[in-house]
Structures are given as structure tokens and as C-alpha cells.
Short mmCIF file of C-alpha atoms in Angstrom, two decimals:
data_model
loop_
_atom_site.label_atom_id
_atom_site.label_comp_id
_atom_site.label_asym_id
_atom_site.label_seq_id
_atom_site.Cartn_x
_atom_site.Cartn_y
_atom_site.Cartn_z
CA UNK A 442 -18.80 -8.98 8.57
CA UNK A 443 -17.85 -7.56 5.43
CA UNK A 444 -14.58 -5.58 4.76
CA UNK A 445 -16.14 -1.31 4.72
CA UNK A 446 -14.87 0.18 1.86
CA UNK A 447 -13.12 4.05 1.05
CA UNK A 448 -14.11 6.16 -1.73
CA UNK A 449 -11.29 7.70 -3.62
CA UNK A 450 -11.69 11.28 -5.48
CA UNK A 451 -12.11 9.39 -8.88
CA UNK A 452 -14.98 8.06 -7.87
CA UNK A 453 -13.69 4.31 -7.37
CA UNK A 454 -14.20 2.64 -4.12
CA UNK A 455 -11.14 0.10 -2.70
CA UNK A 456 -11.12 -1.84 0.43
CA UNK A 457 -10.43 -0.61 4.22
CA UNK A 458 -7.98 -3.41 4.32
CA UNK A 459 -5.37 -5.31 1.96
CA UNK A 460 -3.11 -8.06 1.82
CA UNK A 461 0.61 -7.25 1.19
CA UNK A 462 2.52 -9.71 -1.24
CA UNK A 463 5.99 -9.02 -1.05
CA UNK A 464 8.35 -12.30 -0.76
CA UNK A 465 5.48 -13.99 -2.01
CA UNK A 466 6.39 -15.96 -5.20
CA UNK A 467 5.81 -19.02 -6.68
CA UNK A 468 3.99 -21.47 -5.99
CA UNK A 469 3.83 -21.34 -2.19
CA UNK A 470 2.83 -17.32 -3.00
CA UNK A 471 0.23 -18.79 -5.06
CA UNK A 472 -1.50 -20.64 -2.66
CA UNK A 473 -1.06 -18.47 -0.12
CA UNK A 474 -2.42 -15.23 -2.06
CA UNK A 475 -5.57 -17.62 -3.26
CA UNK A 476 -6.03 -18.65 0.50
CA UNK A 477 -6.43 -15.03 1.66
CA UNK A 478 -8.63 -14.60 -1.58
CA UNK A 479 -10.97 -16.96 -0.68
CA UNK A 480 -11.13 -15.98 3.16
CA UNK A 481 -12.25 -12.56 2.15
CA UNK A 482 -9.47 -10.52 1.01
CA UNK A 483 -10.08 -8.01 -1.79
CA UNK A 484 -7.55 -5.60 -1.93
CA UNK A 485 -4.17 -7.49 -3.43
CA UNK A 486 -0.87 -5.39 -3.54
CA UNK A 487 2.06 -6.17 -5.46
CA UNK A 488 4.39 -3.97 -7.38
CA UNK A 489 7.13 -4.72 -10.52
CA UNK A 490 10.00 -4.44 -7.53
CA UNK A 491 8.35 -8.13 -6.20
CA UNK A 492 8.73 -10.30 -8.95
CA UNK A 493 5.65 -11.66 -8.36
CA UNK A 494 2.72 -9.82 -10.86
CA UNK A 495 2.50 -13.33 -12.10
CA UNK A 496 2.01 -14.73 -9.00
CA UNK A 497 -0.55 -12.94 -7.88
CA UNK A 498 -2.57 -13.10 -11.45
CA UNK A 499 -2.34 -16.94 -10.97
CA UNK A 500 -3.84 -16.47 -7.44
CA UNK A 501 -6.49 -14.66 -8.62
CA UNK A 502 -7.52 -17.46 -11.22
CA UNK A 503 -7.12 -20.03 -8.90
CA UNK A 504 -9.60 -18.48 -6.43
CA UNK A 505 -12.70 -18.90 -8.14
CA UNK A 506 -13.57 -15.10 -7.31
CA UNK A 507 -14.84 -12.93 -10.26
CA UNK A 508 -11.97 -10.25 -11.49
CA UNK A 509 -14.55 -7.46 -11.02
CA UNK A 510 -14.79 -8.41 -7.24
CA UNK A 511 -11.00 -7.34 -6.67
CA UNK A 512 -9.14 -4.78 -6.31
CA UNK A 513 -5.53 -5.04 -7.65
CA UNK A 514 -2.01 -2.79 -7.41
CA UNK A 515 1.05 -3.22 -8.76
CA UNK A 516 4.02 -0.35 -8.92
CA UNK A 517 5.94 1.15 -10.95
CA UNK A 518 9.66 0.39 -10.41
CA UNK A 519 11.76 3.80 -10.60
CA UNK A 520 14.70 2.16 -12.80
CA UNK A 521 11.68 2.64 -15.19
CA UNK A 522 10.43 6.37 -15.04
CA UNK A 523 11.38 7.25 -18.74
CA UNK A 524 8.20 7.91 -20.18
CA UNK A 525 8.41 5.47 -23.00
CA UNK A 526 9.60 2.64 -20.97
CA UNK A 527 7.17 3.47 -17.85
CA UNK A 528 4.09 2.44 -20.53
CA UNK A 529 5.90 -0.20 -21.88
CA UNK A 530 6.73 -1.86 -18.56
CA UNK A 531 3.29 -1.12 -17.40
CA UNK A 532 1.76 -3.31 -20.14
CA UNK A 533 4.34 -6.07 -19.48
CA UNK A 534 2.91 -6.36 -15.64
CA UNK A 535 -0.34 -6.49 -16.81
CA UNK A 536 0.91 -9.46 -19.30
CA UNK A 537 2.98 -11.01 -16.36
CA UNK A 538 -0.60 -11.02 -14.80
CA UNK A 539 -2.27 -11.79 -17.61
CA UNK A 540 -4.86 -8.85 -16.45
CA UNK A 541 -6.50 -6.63 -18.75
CA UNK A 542 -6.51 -3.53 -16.25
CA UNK A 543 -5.06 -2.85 -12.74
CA UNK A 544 -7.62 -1.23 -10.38
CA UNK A 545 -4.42 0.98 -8.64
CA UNK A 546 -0.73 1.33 -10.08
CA UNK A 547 1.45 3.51 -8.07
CA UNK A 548 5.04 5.31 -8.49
CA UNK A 549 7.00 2.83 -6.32
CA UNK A 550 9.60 5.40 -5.03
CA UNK A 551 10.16 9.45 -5.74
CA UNK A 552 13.98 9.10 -6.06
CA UNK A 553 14.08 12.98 -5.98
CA UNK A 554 17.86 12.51 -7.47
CA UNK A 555 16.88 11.23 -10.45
CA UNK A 556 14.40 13.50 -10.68
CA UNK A 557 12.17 11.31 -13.64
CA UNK A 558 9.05 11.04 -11.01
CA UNK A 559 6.96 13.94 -12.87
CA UNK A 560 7.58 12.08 -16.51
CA UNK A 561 6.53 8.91 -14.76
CA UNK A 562 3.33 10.50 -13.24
CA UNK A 563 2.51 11.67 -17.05
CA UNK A 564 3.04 8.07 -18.15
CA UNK A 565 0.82 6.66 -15.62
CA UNK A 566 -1.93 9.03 -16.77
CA UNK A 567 -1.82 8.02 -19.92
CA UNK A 568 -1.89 4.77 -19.68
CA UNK A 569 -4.87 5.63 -17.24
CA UNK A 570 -6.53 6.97 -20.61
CA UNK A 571 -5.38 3.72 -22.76
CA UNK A 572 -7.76 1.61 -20.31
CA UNK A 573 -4.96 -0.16 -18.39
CA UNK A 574 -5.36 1.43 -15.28
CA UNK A 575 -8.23 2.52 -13.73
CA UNK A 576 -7.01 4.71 -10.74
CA UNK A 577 -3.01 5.96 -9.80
CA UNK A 578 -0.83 7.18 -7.30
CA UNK A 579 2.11 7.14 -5.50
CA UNK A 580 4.19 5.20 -2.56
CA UNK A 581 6.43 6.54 -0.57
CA UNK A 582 5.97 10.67 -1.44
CA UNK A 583 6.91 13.45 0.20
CA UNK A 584 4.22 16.66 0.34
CA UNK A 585 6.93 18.21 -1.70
CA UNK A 586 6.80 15.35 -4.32
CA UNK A 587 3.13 15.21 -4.29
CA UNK A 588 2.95 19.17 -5.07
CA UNK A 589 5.31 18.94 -7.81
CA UNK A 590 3.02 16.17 -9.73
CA UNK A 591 -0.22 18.22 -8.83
CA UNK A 592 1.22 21.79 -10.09
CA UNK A 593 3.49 20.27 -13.49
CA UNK A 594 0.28 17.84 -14.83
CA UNK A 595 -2.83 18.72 -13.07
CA UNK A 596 -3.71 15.56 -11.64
CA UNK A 597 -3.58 14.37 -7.95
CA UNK A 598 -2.66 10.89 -6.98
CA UNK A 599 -5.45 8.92 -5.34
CA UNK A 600 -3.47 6.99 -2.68
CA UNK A 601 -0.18 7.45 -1.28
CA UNK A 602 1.26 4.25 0.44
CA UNK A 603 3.68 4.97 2.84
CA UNK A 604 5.78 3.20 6.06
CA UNK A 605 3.07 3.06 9.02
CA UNK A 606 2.90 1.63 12.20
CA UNK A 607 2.59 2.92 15.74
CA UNK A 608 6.50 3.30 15.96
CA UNK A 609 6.09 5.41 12.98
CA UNK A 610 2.93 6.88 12.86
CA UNK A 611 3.20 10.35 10.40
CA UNK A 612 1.32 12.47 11.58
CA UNK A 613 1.77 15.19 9.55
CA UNK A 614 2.24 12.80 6.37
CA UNK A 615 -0.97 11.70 6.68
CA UNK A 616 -2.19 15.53 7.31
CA UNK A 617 -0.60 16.46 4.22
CA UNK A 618 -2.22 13.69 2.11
CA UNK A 619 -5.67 14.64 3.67
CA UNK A 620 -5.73 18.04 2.19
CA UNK A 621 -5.02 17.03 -1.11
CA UNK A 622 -7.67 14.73 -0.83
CA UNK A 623 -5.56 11.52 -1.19
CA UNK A 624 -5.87 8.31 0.81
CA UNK A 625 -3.24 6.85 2.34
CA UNK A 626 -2.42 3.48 2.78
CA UNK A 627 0.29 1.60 5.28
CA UNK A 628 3.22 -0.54 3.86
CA UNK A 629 4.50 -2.71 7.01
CA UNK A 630 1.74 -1.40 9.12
CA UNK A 631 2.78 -4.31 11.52
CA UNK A 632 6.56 -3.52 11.39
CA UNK A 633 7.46 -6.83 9.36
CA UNK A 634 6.91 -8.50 12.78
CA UNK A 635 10.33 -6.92 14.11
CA UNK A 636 9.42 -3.93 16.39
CA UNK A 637 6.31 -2.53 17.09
CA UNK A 638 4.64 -5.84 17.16
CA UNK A 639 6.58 -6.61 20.70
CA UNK A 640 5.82 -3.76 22.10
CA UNK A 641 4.73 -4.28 25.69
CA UNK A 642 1.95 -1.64 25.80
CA UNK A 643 0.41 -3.01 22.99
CA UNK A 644 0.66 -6.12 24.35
CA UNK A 645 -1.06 -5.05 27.40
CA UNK A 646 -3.99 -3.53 25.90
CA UNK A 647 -4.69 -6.88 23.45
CA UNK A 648 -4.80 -8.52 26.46
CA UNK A 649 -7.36 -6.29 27.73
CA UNK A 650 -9.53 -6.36 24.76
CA UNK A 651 -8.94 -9.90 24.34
CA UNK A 652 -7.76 -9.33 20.85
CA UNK A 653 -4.67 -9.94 19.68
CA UNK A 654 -1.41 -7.41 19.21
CA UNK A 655 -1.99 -7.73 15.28
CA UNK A 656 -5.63 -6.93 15.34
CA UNK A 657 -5.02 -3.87 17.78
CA UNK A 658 -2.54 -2.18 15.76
CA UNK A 659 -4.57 -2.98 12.26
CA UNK A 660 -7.71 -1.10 14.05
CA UNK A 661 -5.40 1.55 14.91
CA UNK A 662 -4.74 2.06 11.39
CA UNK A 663 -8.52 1.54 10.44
CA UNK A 664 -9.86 4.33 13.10
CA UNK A 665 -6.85 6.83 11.50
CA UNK A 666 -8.22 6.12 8.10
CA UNK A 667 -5.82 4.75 7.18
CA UNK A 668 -5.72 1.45 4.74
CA UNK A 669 -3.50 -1.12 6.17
CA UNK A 670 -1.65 -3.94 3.93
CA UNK A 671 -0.38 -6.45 6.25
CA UNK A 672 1.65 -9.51 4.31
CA UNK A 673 0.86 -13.38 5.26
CA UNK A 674 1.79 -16.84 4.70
CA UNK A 675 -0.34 -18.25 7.39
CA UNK A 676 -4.25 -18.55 6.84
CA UNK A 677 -4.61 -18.18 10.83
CA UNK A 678 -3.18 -14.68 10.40
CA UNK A 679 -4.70 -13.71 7.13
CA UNK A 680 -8.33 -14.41 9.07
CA UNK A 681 -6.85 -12.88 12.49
CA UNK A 682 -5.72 -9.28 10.24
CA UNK A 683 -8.58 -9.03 8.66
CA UNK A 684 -11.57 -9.84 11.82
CA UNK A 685 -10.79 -5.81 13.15
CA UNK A 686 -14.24 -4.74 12.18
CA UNK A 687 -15.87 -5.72 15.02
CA UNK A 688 -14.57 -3.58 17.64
CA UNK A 689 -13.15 -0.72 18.45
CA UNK A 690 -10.28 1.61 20.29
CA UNK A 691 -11.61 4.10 22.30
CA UNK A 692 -10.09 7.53 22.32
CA UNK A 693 -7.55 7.21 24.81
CA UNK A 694 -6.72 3.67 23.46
CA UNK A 695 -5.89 5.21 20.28
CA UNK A 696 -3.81 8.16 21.85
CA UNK A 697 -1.49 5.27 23.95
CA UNK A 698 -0.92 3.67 20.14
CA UNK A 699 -0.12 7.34 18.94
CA UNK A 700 1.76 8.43 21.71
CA UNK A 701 4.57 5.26 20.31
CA UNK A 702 5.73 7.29 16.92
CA UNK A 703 9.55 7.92 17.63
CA UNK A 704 11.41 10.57 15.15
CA UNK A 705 13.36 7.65 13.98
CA UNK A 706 10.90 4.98 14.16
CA UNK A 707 11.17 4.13 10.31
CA UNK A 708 11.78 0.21 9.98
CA UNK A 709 15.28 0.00 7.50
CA UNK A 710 15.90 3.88 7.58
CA UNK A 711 14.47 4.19 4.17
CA UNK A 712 13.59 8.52 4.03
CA UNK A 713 12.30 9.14 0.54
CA UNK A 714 14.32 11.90 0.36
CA UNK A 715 17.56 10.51 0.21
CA UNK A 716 16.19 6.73 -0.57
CA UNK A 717 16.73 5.72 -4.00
CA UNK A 718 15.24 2.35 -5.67
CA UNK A 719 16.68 0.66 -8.84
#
């Protein structure tokens, strides 16, 4: 079955699903990115912050799959929100690459104390106009941050990427980013394997729809419309994530996921309103 895809506002369309790349590098990143490439993957995420736009580019050329057929992100890294420096760093990751375009690029972090996120925004439109990006957004933004960039320059992000999992599950986040029309996608939607993904409920229920824990929570995330980016090495798990179009959650399966979220459920504590990233 082929991976459903979302339409954003702009018009573009990106995948339901995505692979995360983060700690992927090198060589081994290489061939593991390529793997999940040629097993169907078409939504690749990286960001300036991984060290790894290279990486990924490399991945892509090894796969054999035609540029057009993906759908690539990297971020912006918020040591690099002066205007001047933001375009300038965006055309290095698209050298690092060696891309001609990104499909998404994203504001990595608000870091509301240094208050440069609106002069980023304006960079990443205007590189938007020079034809090195095609769509942009945000990660990790507040509805406070995402009203600021909509009322000071006019234009709404298409995605926001935030921390989502059943442990954490932002509700009103994800309300927020609905009526501004913006997608949102999941960073760590499986809890980088450390909480959620023992949880004993969930357990139960993969058991019960003979699916596994992985697969449950990644077609919770689906149903919420919500575009998950789960990160792996292993080519069992890459096909495992990405086989969760061929069932479903019925209501109250969904409500035992949603009834997990805990008020401090977030993985490393990381509240983008106090969380800054250099």
C-alpha cells in the first residue's frame, strides 16, 4: 500500500509518514537513510543541528529514486537567525546536500529570549522566493510564536513539528495549529524508545490487534492527523513504522492512547518557552 499523502495550504502535498535522521551520520547513516529510501520512505527529515545534510543528500543519490519523488527538510539552527546569516547558512545546507531546493525548511527552535525568530521567518521567505525552498515552517512553536510570525510578515508556516507521543499528546497544540491551518508533524513520536514505548496498555492492545507497540502508536498519530517521523537504523523497523496503513484504531482505542498525555510527559523537559538551542 502506498504511503496517503497531506495537502499543505501552499498547495504542496508531503507524506503521512517520515523517517527521522537524527544521530544518523556517516556512512552507516548513509546506508541506513538509502535502506528506508528504497523500502518506501519519502518524507526525509534532517535539520543543520544534525550534522548530517550531507548524509542524507548522499542517501538520496545512492537510492536510485528520482529527486522529484522526495520530500526533504532540513532546519534552521537558531545560533543562525540573523537575517543575513539565516540565507547564507540556508544555501550552505543545500551545498552540504548538494540539493538544488529543499521541499520543507523549518525554524528549528523559537528561543523567545533571543527574540531573532521573526527576522528568521523573513529570511526563510525569502529564500522561499530565491527558489531554494519550496514550502516553510516551524518546529517546536508556541501559538504565541506562531501569531507573532503571522501578524509581523503575513505569512503562516505550513507545518509545525513538535514533541508527540501518547505520553505527550498536545492537545491543544495541535488545536492551535489546526486553526491556523498548519500541519503538524511529531518529533519522537515513539518517545526515542524510552517511555511510552513500554507502556503496558499499549502493549496490551498490540497484542490484541496483533500489531506491534510501534505500529499502534504511529496509527495513533496517523488517525490524529498528525505526521509522524520515527528515526531507524534497523530495516525491520523502518518496514514495521511504516506498514500502519492497513488498519485501524477504533474510537475507544484511540481515547485509551489519549487518555496517556501526562502534564509533564515531555521526553528531556525541553518547553519552548524557556528552551533555548545554540
Amino acid at each position: 500500500m502506498g504511503i496517503p499523502t497531506i495537502k499543505l495550504y501552499d498547495g504542496y502535498e508531503i507524506p503521512a509518514i517520515g523517517l527521522g535522521t537524527v544521530y544518523l551520520k556517516g556512512e552507516a547513516g548513509v546506508d541506513a537513510i538509502t535502506c528506508a529510501i528504497r523500502n518506501g520512505y519519502r518524507l526525509i527529515d534532517s535539520a543543520i543541528r544534525y550534522d548530517n545534510e550531507g548524509t542524507v543528500g548522499e542517501a538520496v543519490r545512492q537510492s536510485g529514486i528520482p529527486r522529484e519523488q522526495l520530500f526533504l527538510t532540513s532546519k534552521l539552527r537558531a545560533q543562525y537567525y540573523d537575517y543575513d546569516q539565516a540565507l547564507e547558512m540556508i544555501r550552505e545546507s543545500l551545498y552540504r546536500a548538494n540539493l538544488d531546493y529543499w521541499d520543507l525548511f523549518l525554524l528549528h527552535w523559537p528561543n523567545p529570549k533571543q527574540d531573532k525568530y521573526v527576522e528568521a521567518w523573513r529570511a526563510l521567505i525569502q529564500a522561499k522566493k530565491n527558489g531554494w525552498i519550496r514550502s516553510i515552517g516551524v518546529s517546536n512553536f508556541m501559538p504565541e510564536h506562531l501569531d507573532r510570525l503571522i501578524e509581523e510578515t503575513g505569512e503562516t508556516p505550513v507545518i509545525n513539528q513538535i514533541e508527540l507521543h501518547p505520553y505527550f499528546s498536545q492537545v491543544e497544540q495541535r488545536q492551535a495549529d489546526k486553526e491556523r491551518g498548519i500541519i503538524t508533524e511529531a518529533w519522537s513520536p515513539l518517545s526515542r524508545a524510552r517511555t511510552v514505548i513500554h507502556d503496558e496498555k499499549i502493549t496490551e492492545l498490540a497484542k490484541q490487534k496483533g500489531k506491534s507497540v510501534s505500529q499502534v502508536i504511529l496509527r495513533w498519530h496517523v488517525q490524529l492527523g498528525v505526521i509522524p517521523l520515527a528515526r531507524s537504523s534497523s530495516e525491520l523497523h523502518q518496514k514495521e513504522n511504516l506498514d500502519v496503513f492497513n488498519f485501524e484504531l477504533t474510537e475507544e482505542e484511540m481515547e485509551t492512547l489519549n487518555a496517556l498525555t501526562k502534564p509533564d510527559g515531555r521526553i528531556d523537559d525541553q518547553d519552548p518557552r524557556e528552551y533555548e538551542e545554540y
